[in-house]
Coordinates of C-alpha atoms in Angstrom, one line a residue:
M1 CA 99.3 6.6 -19.4
I2 CA 102.6 7.6 -18.1
R3 CA 103.7 3.9 -18.4
G4 CA 102.2 3.9 -21.9
L5 CA 104.3 6.8 -22.7
F6 CA 107.6 5.2 -21.1
R7 CA 106.9 2.0 -23.3
F8 CA 106.5 4.1 -26.6
I9 CA 109.6 6.1 -26.0
F10 CA 111.4 2.7 -25.1
T11 CA 110.3 1.0 -28.2
M12 CA 111.1 4.2 -30.4
L13 CA 114.7 4.2 -28.9
R14 CA 115.4 0.6 -29.5
L15 CA 114.1 0.7 -32.9
F16 CA 116.5 3.7 -33.3
V17 CA 119.4 1.8 -32.1
R18 CA 118.6 -1.5 -34.3
T19 CA 118.2 0.8 -37.3
L20 CA 121.5 2.4 -36.7
D21 CA 123.3 -1.2 -36.1
F22 CA 121.8 -2.1 -39.2
V23 CA 123.1 0.7 -41.1
V24 CA 126.6 0.5 -39.6
R25 CA 126.9 -3.2 -40.1
G26 CA 125.7 -2.7 -44.0
L27 CA 128.1 -0.1 -44.4
F28 CA 130.8 -2.3 -43.1
Y29 CA 130.0 -5.2 -45.1
A30 CA 129.4 -3.2 -48.2
L31 CA 133.0 -2.0 -47.7
L32 CA 134.4 -5.4 -47.2
I33 CA 132.7 -6.9 -50.4
F34 CA 133.9 -3.9 -52.3
G35 CA 137.4 -4.3 -51.2
I36 CA 137.3 -8.0 -51.9
G37 CA 135.9 -7.2 -55.3
M38 CA 138.8 -5.1 -56.2
V39 CA 141.4 -7.5 -55.1
V40 CA 139.7 -10.2 -57.1
A41 CA 139.3 -7.9 -60.1
F42 CA 143.0 -6.8 -59.7
F43 CA 144.2 -10.5 -60.1
F44 CA 141.9 -11.3 -63.0
R45 CA 141.8 -8.1 -64.9
A46 CA 144.3 -7.3 -67.7
E47 CA 146.9 -4.8 -66.7
P48 CA 146.4 -1.2 -68.1
Q49 CA 147.6 -0.8 -71.5
I50 CA 149.2 2.4 -72.7
A51 CA 148.5 3.0 -76.3
D52 CA 151.0 4.7 -78.3
G53 CA 150.0 8.6 -79.1
S54 CA 148.4 8.8 -75.6
A55 CA 147.6 11.7 -73.7
L56 CA 148.1 11.9 -69.8
L57 CA 145.4 13.4 -68.1
L58 CA 146.3 15.6 -65.1
R59 CA 143.2 16.4 -63.1
P60 CA 144.1 17.2 -59.3
A61 CA 141.1 16.9 -57.0
G62 CA 140.9 18.9 -53.5
S63 CA 144.0 19.9 -52.0
L64 CA 147.4 19.2 -53.0
V65 CA 149.4 17.7 -49.9
E66 CA 152.5 15.8 -49.5
Q67 CA 150.9 12.6 -48.3
A68 CA 147.3 11.6 -48.4
V69 CA 145.7 10.7 -45.1
F70 CA 142.7 8.4 -44.8
E71 CA 140.4 9.7 -41.9
R72 CA 137.2 7.8 -42.6
P73 CA 136.6 4.3 -44.2
L74 CA 133.7 5.6 -46.5
E75 CA 136.2 8.0 -48.0
L76 CA 137.5 5.0 -50.3
L77 CA 133.8 4.7 -51.6
T78 CA 133.0 8.2 -52.2
T79 CA 136.4 9.1 -53.9
G80 CA 137.0 6.3 -56.0
G81 CA 140.5 5.5 -54.3
G82 CA 141.8 8.3 -52.3
P83 CA 141.0 10.5 -49.4
V84 CA 138.5 13.1 -49.4
G85 CA 140.0 16.3 -51.1
Q86 CA 143.4 15.3 -51.4
T87 CA 146.0 14.6 -54.2
A88 CA 149.5 13.7 -53.3
L89 CA 151.9 15.9 -54.9
A90 CA 154.7 13.1 -55.5
D91 CA 152.2 11.2 -57.5
L92 CA 151.9 14.1 -59.9
L93 CA 155.2 14.8 -60.0
E94 CA 156.1 11.0 -60.7
A95 CA 153.7 10.8 -63.5
V96 CA 154.6 13.9 -65.5
G97 CA 158.4 13.0 -65.0
R98 CA 157.8 9.5 -66.3
A99 CA 155.7 10.6 -69.2
K100 CA 158.3 13.0 -70.3
D101 CA 160.5 10.0 -71.3
D102 CA 157.7 7.7 -72.2
E103 CA 157.4 7.5 -76.2
R104 CA 153.8 6.5 -75.8
I105 CA 152.9 9.7 -74.2
T106 CA 152.7 12.7 -76.5
T107 CA 150.6 15.4 -74.7
L108 CA 149.7 16.4 -71.5
I109 CA 146.2 17.5 -70.6
I110 CA 145.5 19.5 -67.6
E111 CA 142.0 20.0 -66.2
T112 CA 141.7 22.2 -63.0
D113 CA 138.0 22.4 -62.0
D114 CA 138.4 20.0 -59.1
L115 CA 141.7 21.6 -57.7
M116 CA 140.6 23.5 -54.5
S117 CA 143.8 24.6 -53.1
G118 CA 147.7 23.7 -53.5
G119 CA 150.0 26.0 -51.6
M120 CA 152.2 28.2 -54.2
S121 CA 155.3 26.4 -53.6
K122 CA 153.4 22.9 -54.5
L123 CA 151.8 24.4 -57.6
G124 CA 155.3 26.0 -58.6
E125 CA 157.0 22.4 -58.3
L126 CA 154.3 20.9 -60.5
R127 CA 154.4 23.7 -63.1
A128 CA 158.3 23.3 -63.0
A129 CA 157.7 19.4 -64.0
I130 CA 155.4 20.4 -66.6
L131 CA 157.7 23.0 -68.2
D132 CA 160.4 20.2 -68.2
F133 CA 157.8 17.8 -70.1
K134 CA 157.5 20.8 -72.6
A135 CA 161.1 21.1 -72.9
S136 CA 161.0 17.7 -74.3
G137 CA 158.9 18.7 -77.2
K138 CA 155.8 17.5 -76.3
Q139 CA 152.6 19.7 -75.8
V140 CA 150.6 20.7 -73.0
L141 CA 146.9 21.7 -73.1
A142 CA 144.7 22.9 -70.4
R143 CA 141.1 24.0 -69.7
G144 CA 139.0 25.3 -66.9
E145 CA 135.1 26.0 -66.4
R146 CA 136.4 28.8 -64.4
F147 CA 139.7 29.7 -62.9
T148 CA 140.8 30.8 -59.4
Q149 CA 144.2 31.8 -58.7
A150 CA 145.6 28.8 -57.7
Q151 CA 144.1 26.9 -60.7
Y152 CA 145.1 29.5 -63.2
Y153 CA 148.7 29.5 -61.7
L154 CA 148.9 25.6 -62.6
A155 CA 146.8 26.0 -65.8
S156 CA 149.0 29.1 -67.1
V157 CA 151.7 26.6 -68.0
A158 CA 150.1 25.1 -70.9
D159 CA 150.8 25.8 -74.8
E160 CA 147.1 26.1 -75.3
L161 CA 144.6 27.4 -72.5
H162 CA 140.9 27.0 -72.9
L163 CA 138.0 28.8 -70.7
S164 CA 134.5 28.2 -70.9
P165 CA 132.5 30.9 -72.7
D166 CA 130.8 31.6 -69.4
G167 CA 133.6 31.5 -67.3
F168 CA 136.4 34.0 -65.7
V169 CA 140.0 34.1 -64.4
L170 CA 140.0 35.4 -61.0
L171 CA 143.3 36.9 -60.2
L172 CA 143.1 38.9 -56.9
G173 CA 146.4 39.1 -55.7
L174 CA 147.5 37.9 -51.8
A175 CA 146.2 39.2 -48.4
R176 CA 146.4 37.9 -45.1
Y177 CA 143.7 38.7 -42.5
S178 CA 143.3 37.4 -39.0
A179 CA 140.6 37.7 -36.5
Y180 CA 141.6 39.4 -33.2
F181 CA 139.9 38.4 -30.0
K182 CA 141.3 40.7 -27.3
D183 CA 138.0 43.0 -27.0
A184 CA 136.1 39.9 -26.7
L185 CA 138.1 38.4 -24.1
D186 CA 138.3 41.5 -22.0
T187 CA 134.4 41.6 -22.4
L188 CA 134.5 38.1 -20.8
G189 CA 137.1 38.9 -18.4
V190 CA 139.7 36.4 -19.5
K191 CA 143.3 37.3 -19.6
V192 CA 145.9 35.9 -21.7
H193 CA 149.5 36.0 -20.5
V194 CA 152.0 35.8 -23.1
F195 CA 155.8 35.1 -22.9
R196 CA 157.9 35.4 -26.2
V197 CA 160.9 36.7 -27.7
G198 CA 160.9 38.5 -31.0
E199 CA 158.8 41.2 -32.2
Y200 CA 157.7 39.4 -35.2
K201 CA 156.5 36.3 -33.3
S202 CA 152.9 37.2 -34.0
F203 CA 151.0 33.8 -32.9
S204 CA 149.9 35.3 -29.8
E205 CA 148.7 38.7 -31.0
P206 CA 145.1 37.5 -31.9
F207 CA 144.6 36.9 -28.0
T208 CA 146.5 40.2 -26.9
R209 CA 145.5 42.7 -29.5
S210 CA 142.5 44.2 -31.1
E211 CA 144.6 45.0 -34.5
M212 CA 147.6 43.9 -36.4
S213 CA 150.9 45.0 -34.9
D214 CA 153.1 47.4 -36.9
E215 CA 155.8 44.7 -36.8
D216 CA 153.5 42.0 -38.1
R217 CA 152.0 44.4 -40.8
A218 CA 155.5 45.3 -41.9
A219 CA 156.9 41.7 -42.2
S220 CA 153.6 40.4 -43.7
L221 CA 153.7 42.9 -46.3
D222 CA 157.3 42.1 -47.2
L223 CA 156.4 38.3 -47.5
L224 CA 153.2 38.9 -49.8
D225 CA 155.1 41.2 -51.9
G226 CA 157.8 38.6 -52.5
L227 CA 155.3 35.6 -52.9
W228 CA 153.2 37.8 -55.4
T229 CA 156.4 38.8 -57.4
L230 CA 157.3 35.0 -57.8
L231 CA 153.7 34.2 -58.9
R232 CA 153.2 37.2 -61.2
D233 CA 156.5 36.6 -62.9
D234 CA 155.7 32.9 -63.6
I235 CA 152.3 33.9 -65.1
A236 CA 153.7 36.7 -67.2
S237 CA 156.6 34.3 -68.6
A238 CA 154.3 31.6 -69.4
R239 CA 151.6 33.9 -71.1
K240 CA 154.5 36.0 -72.6
L241 CA 153.1 39.1 -71.0
R242 CA 154.9 42.1 -69.2
P243 CA 154.8 41.6 -65.7
E244 CA 153.4 45.3 -65.1
A245 CA 150.4 44.1 -67.5
V246 CA 149.6 41.4 -64.8
D247 CA 149.9 44.1 -62.0
E248 CA 147.6 46.1 -64.0
L249 CA 145.0 43.8 -64.6
V250 CA 144.7 43.0 -60.9
H251 CA 144.7 46.4 -59.5
N252 CA 142.5 47.8 -62.4
Y253 CA 140.1 44.8 -62.8
R254 CA 136.8 46.8 -63.0
D255 CA 137.9 48.8 -65.6
V256 CA 139.1 45.9 -67.6
L257 CA 135.9 44.0 -67.2
A258 CA 133.8 47.2 -68.2
A259 CA 135.7 47.6 -71.4
A260 CA 134.7 43.9 -72.1
G261 CA 131.0 44.7 -71.3
G262 CA 131.0 42.9 -68.2
D263 CA 132.0 39.7 -69.8
A264 CA 134.5 38.1 -67.5
A265 CA 135.5 35.4 -70.0
L266 CA 136.2 38.1 -72.8
A267 CA 138.2 40.2 -70.4
A268 CA 140.4 37.3 -69.8
R269 CA 140.9 36.5 -73.3
N270 CA 141.7 40.4 -74.2
S271 CA 143.9 40.7 -71.5
G272 CA 145.9 37.4 -72.7
L273 CA 145.3 35.2 -70.0
V274 CA 143.5 32.6 -72.3
D275 CA 143.9 31.5 -75.8
R276 CA 140.4 30.1 -76.6
F277 CA 136.8 29.6 -75.4
S278 CA 135.5 26.0 -75.7
T279 CA 132.3 24.3 -74.2
R280 CA 132.8 20.8 -73.0
D281 CA 131.7 19.0 -76.1
E282 CA 134.1 21.3 -78.1
W283 CA 137.0 20.8 -75.9
R284 CA 136.7 16.9 -76.2
A285 CA 136.5 17.2 -79.9
R286 CA 139.7 19.4 -79.8
L287 CA 141.2 16.4 -77.8
I288 CA 140.2 13.9 -80.2
A289 CA 141.4 15.9 -83.0
L290 CA 144.9 15.9 -81.3
V291 CA 145.2 12.5 -79.9
G292 CA 142.6 10.5 -81.4
M293 CA 140.2 8.0 -80.0
D294 CA 140.9 5.0 -77.7
A295 CA 140.6 1.4 -79.0
E296 CA 136.9 1.0 -78.3
G297 CA 136.3 4.1 -80.1
E298 CA 134.4 5.7 -77.1
D299 CA 136.7 8.3 -75.5
V300 CA 139.8 10.3 -75.9
R301 CA 143.0 8.4 -76.2
M302 CA 144.5 9.1 -72.7
V303 CA 145.0 7.8 -69.4
E304 CA 144.8 9.0 -65.8
V305 CA 147.6 9.5 -63.2
G306 CA 146.4 6.5 -61.1
P307 CA 146.4 4.1 -64.0
Y308 CA 149.4 5.3 -65.6
L309 CA 151.6 4.9 -62.7
A310 CA 150.2 1.5 -61.8
A311 CA 151.0 0.6 -65.3
T312 CA 154.5 2.0 -65.5
R313 CA 155.8 1.1 -61.9
R314 CA 155.8 -2.5 -62.7
D315 CA 158.2 -2.0 -65.2
L316 CA 160.8 -0.5 -63.1
P317 CA 164.0 -2.3 -62.6
Q318 CA 164.5 -4.0 -59.2
V319 CA 167.1 -2.3 -57.2
D320 CA 168.4 -2.9 -53.5
D321 CA 169.4 0.8 -52.4
Q322 CA 166.6 2.9 -51.1
I323 CA 166.2 6.7 -50.5
A324 CA 163.5 7.3 -47.8
V325 CA 161.2 10.2 -47.9
L326 CA 159.8 11.1 -44.3
V327 CA 157.0 13.4 -44.4
A328 CA 156.6 15.8 -41.9
Q329 CA 153.1 17.2 -42.6
G330 CA 150.8 19.3 -39.9
A331 CA 151.4 20.6 -36.4
I332 CA 154.1 19.2 -34.4
M333 CA 152.7 17.5 -31.1
D334 CA 154.4 15.8 -28.5
G335 CA 154.2 12.2 -27.8
R336 CA 152.4 9.6 -30.6
E337 CA 150.1 10.8 -32.9
P338 CA 148.2 9.5 -36.1
A339 CA 149.0 10.5 -39.4
G340 CA 148.1 14.0 -40.2
V341 CA 150.0 15.7 -37.6
V342 CA 153.6 15.3 -36.6
G343 CA 153.9 13.3 -33.2
G344 CA 157.4 13.7 -31.7
D345 CA 157.7 10.1 -30.5
T346 CA 156.0 8.6 -33.5
F347 CA 158.2 10.5 -36.0
A348 CA 161.4 9.9 -33.9
A349 CA 160.6 6.1 -34.3
L350 CA 160.1 6.3 -38.0
I351 CA 163.5 8.1 -38.3
R352 CA 165.1 5.7 -36.1
A353 CA 163.8 2.7 -38.2
A354 CA 164.9 4.0 -41.4
R355 CA 168.3 4.8 -40.0
E356 CA 168.7 1.0 -38.8
D357 CA 167.2 -0.3 -42.1
E358 CA 170.4 -1.3 -44.2
Q359 CA 168.6 -0.8 -47.5
I360 CA 167.8 2.9 -46.8
K361 CA 171.0 4.8 -47.8
A362 CA 170.0 8.3 -47.2
L363 CA 166.8 10.3 -45.7
V364 CA 164.9 13.0 -47.3
L365 CA 163.0 15.0 -44.6
R366 CA 159.9 16.7 -46.5
I367 CA 158.5 19.4 -44.2
D368 CA 155.1 20.9 -44.8
S369 CA 154.6 22.0 -41.0
P370 CA 154.2 25.6 -39.2
G371 CA 155.6 24.1 -36.1
G372 CA 154.2 23.5 -32.7
S373 CA 155.5 21.7 -29.6
A374 CA 159.0 23.0 -28.9
W375 CA 159.6 19.6 -27.0
A376 CA 158.8 17.2 -29.8
S377 CA 160.4 19.4 -32.2
E378 CA 163.8 18.8 -30.4
V379 CA 163.2 15.0 -30.1
I380 CA 162.7 14.8 -33.9
R381 CA 165.9 16.9 -34.5
R382 CA 168.0 15.1 -32.1
E383 CA 167.0 11.8 -34.0
L384 CA 167.9 13.4 -37.4
E385 CA 171.6 14.4 -35.8
L386 CA 171.8 10.7 -34.7
T387 CA 171.2 9.5 -38.3
R388 CA 173.9 11.9 -39.8
L389 CA 176.4 10.6 -36.9
A390 CA 175.5 7.2 -37.9
G391 CA 176.6 7.9 -41.5
K392 CA 173.7 8.4 -43.3
P393 CA 172.9 11.6 -45.2
V394 CA 169.9 13.7 -44.3
I395 CA 168.3 16.3 -46.9
A396 CA 165.5 18.6 -45.7
S397 CA 163.0 19.7 -48.4
M398 CA 160.8 22.5 -47.4
S399 CA 157.2 22.3 -49.1
S400 CA 154.7 25.1 -48.5
V401 CA 155.5 25.8 -45.3
A402 CA 158.6 25.0 -42.9
A403 CA 158.7 27.5 -40.3
S404 CA 159.2 27.9 -36.6
G405 CA 159.5 24.2 -35.3
G406 CA 159.4 23.3 -38.8
Y407 CA 162.6 25.1 -39.4
W408 CA 163.8 23.8 -36.1
I409 CA 163.6 20.1 -37.3
A410 CA 165.2 20.9 -40.7
A411 CA 168.4 22.3 -38.6
G412 CA 168.8 18.6 -38.0
A413 CA 169.7 18.1 -41.7
D414 CA 173.0 18.1 -43.9
E415 CA 171.3 20.3 -46.3
I416 CA 168.2 22.4 -46.4
W417 CA 166.4 22.7 -49.8
A418 CA 163.2 25.2 -50.3
A419 CA 161.0 26.2 -53.0
P420 CA 161.3 30.0 -53.8
A421 CA 157.7 30.3 -52.5
T422 CA 158.4 28.2 -49.4
V423 CA 157.1 30.1 -46.2
T424 CA 160.1 29.6 -43.6
G425 CA 161.9 31.1 -40.9
S426 CA 160.0 32.3 -37.9
I427 CA 162.9 31.3 -35.5
G428 CA 161.2 32.6 -32.3
I429 CA 159.5 30.9 -29.3
F430 CA 156.5 31.8 -27.0
A431 CA 154.1 30.5 -24.3
M432 CA 150.9 31.6 -23.6
F433 CA 148.8 31.3 -20.3
P434 CA 145.0 32.0 -20.1
E435 CA 143.5 33.2 -16.8
F436 CA 139.7 32.7 -16.0
S437 CA 139.8 34.0 -12.3
E438 CA 137.7 37.3 -13.5
P439 CA 135.0 35.4 -15.3
L440 CA 134.7 33.0 -12.4
K441 CA 134.4 35.7 -10.1
R442 CA 131.5 37.3 -12.2
L443 CA 129.8 34.0 -11.9
G444 CA 129.9 34.1 -8.1
I445 CA 132.7 31.3 -8.0
G446 CA 135.4 31.7 -5.5
V447 CA 138.7 29.9 -5.6
D448 CA 140.6 29.7 -2.5
G449 CA 143.1 27.3 -0.9
I450 CA 146.7 26.8 0.3
A451 CA 150.1 26.1 -1.0
T452 CA 153.5 25.1 0.6
A453 CA 155.5 27.1 -1.7
P454 CA 155.2 30.5 -4.1
L455 CA 154.8 28.3 -7.1
A456 CA 152.6 25.7 -6.1
G457 CA 149.3 26.0 -7.7
A458 CA 150.7 29.1 -9.6
L459 CA 149.9 27.7 -13.2
D460 CA 146.1 27.1 -12.0
P461 CA 144.1 29.1 -14.6
R462 CA 141.3 29.6 -12.2
R463 CA 143.6 31.9 -10.0
P464 CA 145.4 35.2 -11.0
L465 CA 149.1 34.7 -12.3
N466 CA 151.7 35.6 -9.5
A467 CA 154.8 37.6 -10.6
A468 CA 157.3 35.0 -9.5
A469 CA 155.5 32.3 -11.9
A470 CA 155.3 35.1 -14.7
G471 CA 159.1 36.1 -14.3
A472 CA 160.1 32.2 -14.2
M473 CA 158.3 31.6 -17.4
Q474 CA 159.8 34.6 -19.3
L475 CA 163.2 33.6 -18.2
G476 CA 162.5 30.0 -19.7
I477 CA 161.4 31.3 -23.1
E478 CA 164.4 33.6 -23.2
H479 CA 166.5 30.5 -22.6
G480 CA 164.6 28.6 -25.2
Y481 CA 165.2 31.4 -27.7
R482 CA 169.0 31.4 -27.1
R483 CA 168.8 27.7 -27.4
F484 CA 167.0 28.2 -31.0
L485 CA 169.8 30.5 -31.9
A486 CA 172.6 28.1 -31.0
V487 CA 170.8 25.3 -32.7
V488 CA 170.5 27.4 -36.0
G489 CA 174.1 28.9 -35.7
K490 CA 175.6 25.5 -35.4
A491 CA 173.6 24.1 -38.6
R492 CA 174.3 27.2 -40.6
N493 CA 177.9 28.0 -39.3
M494 CA 176.7 31.2 -38.1
S495 CA 176.9 33.3 -34.9
A496 CA 174.2 33.7 -32.4
A497 CA 174.1 37.4 -33.5
E498 CA 174.2 36.8 -37.0
V499 CA 171.1 34.4 -36.5
D500 CA 169.2 36.7 -34.3
K501 CA 169.4 39.6 -37.2
V502 CA 167.2 37.1 -39.4
A503 CA 165.2 35.7 -36.5
R504 CA 163.1 37.4 -33.8
G505 CA 160.0 35.6 -35.3
R506 CA 160.1 36.9 -38.7
V507 CA 158.9 34.8 -41.7
W508 CA 160.7 34.8 -45.1
T509 CA 160.1 33.2 -48.5
G510 CA 162.4 30.5 -49.6
K511 CA 163.9 32.7 -51.8
A512 CA 164.8 35.4 -49.3
A513 CA 165.9 32.7 -46.9
F514 CA 168.6 31.3 -49.4
E515 CA 169.9 34.8 -49.7
L516 CA 170.1 35.2 -46.1
G517 CA 171.7 31.9 -45.6
L518 CA 169.0 30.0 -43.9
V519 CA 168.7 27.7 -46.7
D520 CA 171.4 25.9 -48.8
Q521 CA 169.7 25.3 -52.1
L522 CA 166.4 26.4 -54.1
G523 CA 164.7 23.4 -55.6
G524 CA 161.8 20.8 -55.2
L525 CA 161.6 17.4 -53.9
D526 CA 163.2 15.7 -56.8
A527 CA 166.3 17.8 -56.5
A528 CA 166.4 17.1 -52.7
I529 CA 166.1 13.5 -53.5
A530 CA 169.1 13.6 -56.0
A531 CA 171.1 15.5 -53.7
A532 CA 170.5 13.0 -50.9
A533 CA 171.5 10.0 -53.3
A534 CA 174.6 12.0 -54.3
R535 CA 175.9 12.4 -50.6
A536 CA 175.0 8.4 -50.2
G537 CA 176.8 7.7 -53.4
V538 CA 174.2 5.5 -54.9
S539 CA 173.1 6.1 -58.6
A540 CA 170.3 3.5 -58.7
Y541 CA 167.8 3.6 -56.0
E542 CA 164.1 3.2 -55.3
V543 CA 162.2 6.0 -53.2
V544 CA 160.0 4.8 -50.5
W545 CA 157.9 6.6 -48.6
P546 CA 157.6 5.1 -44.7
E547 CA 154.5 6.7 -43.0
A548 CA 154.4 7.4 -39.4
G549 CA 151.2 6.8 -37.1
A550 CA 149.1 4.9 -39.8
S551 CA 146.6 2.5 -38.2
L552 CA 145.7 -0.8 -39.6
E553 CA 142.5 0.6 -40.8
Q554 CA 144.5 3.2 -42.7
R555 CA 147.0 0.7 -44.1
L556 CA 144.0 -1.4 -45.3
L557 CA 142.3 1.4 -47.0
R558 CA 145.5 2.5 -48.8
R559 CA 146.1 -0.8 -50.0
L560 CA 142.5 -1.0 -51.3
S561 CA 143.1 2.4 -52.7
N562 CA 146.0 1.4 -54.6
F563 CA 144.0 -1.3 -56.3
A564 CA 141.3 1.2 -57.1
Q565 CA 143.9 3.2 -59.2
V566 CA 145.1 0.1 -61.1
L567 CA 141.6 -0.6 -62.1
G568 CA 140.9 3.2 -62.9
L569 CA 137.8 3.3 -60.8
E570 CA 135.9 6.5 -61.0
P571 CA 134.9 8.6 -58.1
V572 CA 131.4 9.0 -57.1
A573 CA 130.2 12.4 -57.1
S574 CA 130.1 14.0 -53.7
V575 CA 128.2 17.0 -52.4
R576 CA 130.4 19.9 -51.6
T577 CA 130.1 22.3 -48.9
P578 CA 129.6 25.8 -50.4
A579 CA 133.2 27.5 -50.4
P580 CA 132.5 30.8 -48.5
F581 CA 130.7 28.8 -45.7
A582 CA 133.4 26.2 -45.7
R583 CA 136.0 28.7 -45.3
L584 CA 134.2 30.2 -42.3
L585 CA 133.5 27.0 -40.5
S586 CA 137.6 26.2 -41.3
E587 CA 138.5 29.5 -39.8
L588 CA 136.3 29.1 -36.7
Q589 CA 137.3 25.5 -36.2
A590 CA 141.0 25.3 -37.0
P591 CA 142.4 27.5 -34.5
A592 CA 140.5 26.3 -31.7
A593 CA 140.9 22.5 -32.6
E594 CA 144.6 23.0 -32.7
L595 CA 145.1 24.8 -29.6
L596 CA 143.2 22.1 -27.8
R597 CA 145.5 19.6 -29.2
W598 CA 148.8 21.3 -28.0
N599 CA 150.4 19.3 -25.6
D600 CA 154.1 20.2 -25.0
P601 CA 155.1 19.1 -21.5
Q602 CA 156.7 22.6 -21.0
H603 CA 153.8 24.6 -22.7
V604 CA 156.4 26.1 -24.8
Y605 CA 155.7 26.4 -28.6
M606 CA 157.4 27.3 -31.8
H607 CA 154.6 28.0 -34.2
C608 CA 154.5 30.8 -36.7
L609 CA 150.4 31.2 -37.2
C610 CA 151.3 31.1 -40.9
E611 CA 150.2 29.3 -44.0
A612 CA 151.1 29.5 -47.6
P613 CA 148.8 31.1 -50.1

């Protein structure tokens, strides 16, 4: 009987393995055939045609990012040509900018329902491009089934703003809440030793406190107030409202909703946030009335961003000179890392290759990073410095976040550009050392041994941290902070004392950083690229985007993605995780995952624990 049971288990296991192998092989071949089919279709299908009087459809999906990163092959099949939940900001900026001067494009249509997040500075850059489009005399229409704050911030720039009759506009203001683990760690007996300089360097506070410190509370409030002022004023200007009226709506939303009988859509219209209600069919009819039908008489005469860029890029004149945009996106790690994080060695090699490429006349460092490894940050900054010494201009362009280690690498540039809503600064340094001696003791596990010197084995987390080791680490951190002040002071022509006044770990908006002398100019990516070209003395150039850490698989998927854009393939509907549950998972997973990846050889970090709203 036992032998028969084992035979049954073995048979089922073998069946499972064969089934799994069949599924994996099937998916692989399906992807291969799909890719070959797109290549064949690309060469045999006619180029996309842009009809006169067309509209450009702007429908960003997922998160706005600086550089889309493929992580799984099946993303190509499930999204119709791009990584899951990612839209590259640069593509949208390029499309809107090109459409402004394209006589065939008369209208811009914005649909925000698939936009999940963007970072206020990225959305602000896109809004600025749309305002420039409007200034050319062309019209902009936008619609949403409902509007989150990020979606509405983008859509509010439209000349005509539509909302579903059963929708809502959710303006909530800004907030920053963190989980604090000290009591839980105390219960477990875990000690976290923190070494830092700067009362505003709050990264370690969740591990050492039960609540926000007074310094962090004051700095965070100042930051959020500055960001909210920018967002509120932009919305008020676009909708021709008083800024105070937007504040009153946010602070008294219950009363506003009650006055509309609980109808959130009516409350939004009464408050001047939207112009019209429209169902999906009414929206389609409105667009047809404005721009007409396509040649087949089946749909609105409009083109999406992917096919539009594919069609218009082929018409660009060929030039020899190039401006390279290097994207530093994600946490900064030591060594070689794939796309999605900033590997010190990987990114340094990318800078070096751009420096040695004779076609590349200048570099733009596009930063969207809260920092990370101090060692890796210096490796990157030094390569940028060498690039400048070699005669190639370097311009730093700050995206949503360029703080701590992100600011350190920006100090290697000739000029620093930031958006008014960029989160930057956090000039400070820290180290953390967890100690697990008490939990082990409670479990009855003893740790004993012998060493030849006081510091030998001192950083063993199973043993209490001795005073000599703690003192040495604090001295090292204080030296690192003085080094940070010196690097910034040299780059900004400031004394160490002057830098210290705006440093000590404090985070600033881009607007405040400009006023404090930490940033040279306020402006977006296009302005930074123009500044790089001006410094290099070139007027006709191609913008290229070298990638760091892209695997062969990722490069193949990107090529296939480009084919999908040319063909205008529609994405396959995907199942979304409910937003609150997804947010909870993210908040639990992200900090743990990032801590596990930290690999600075000296365990010294420059990170701001900050994200852009």
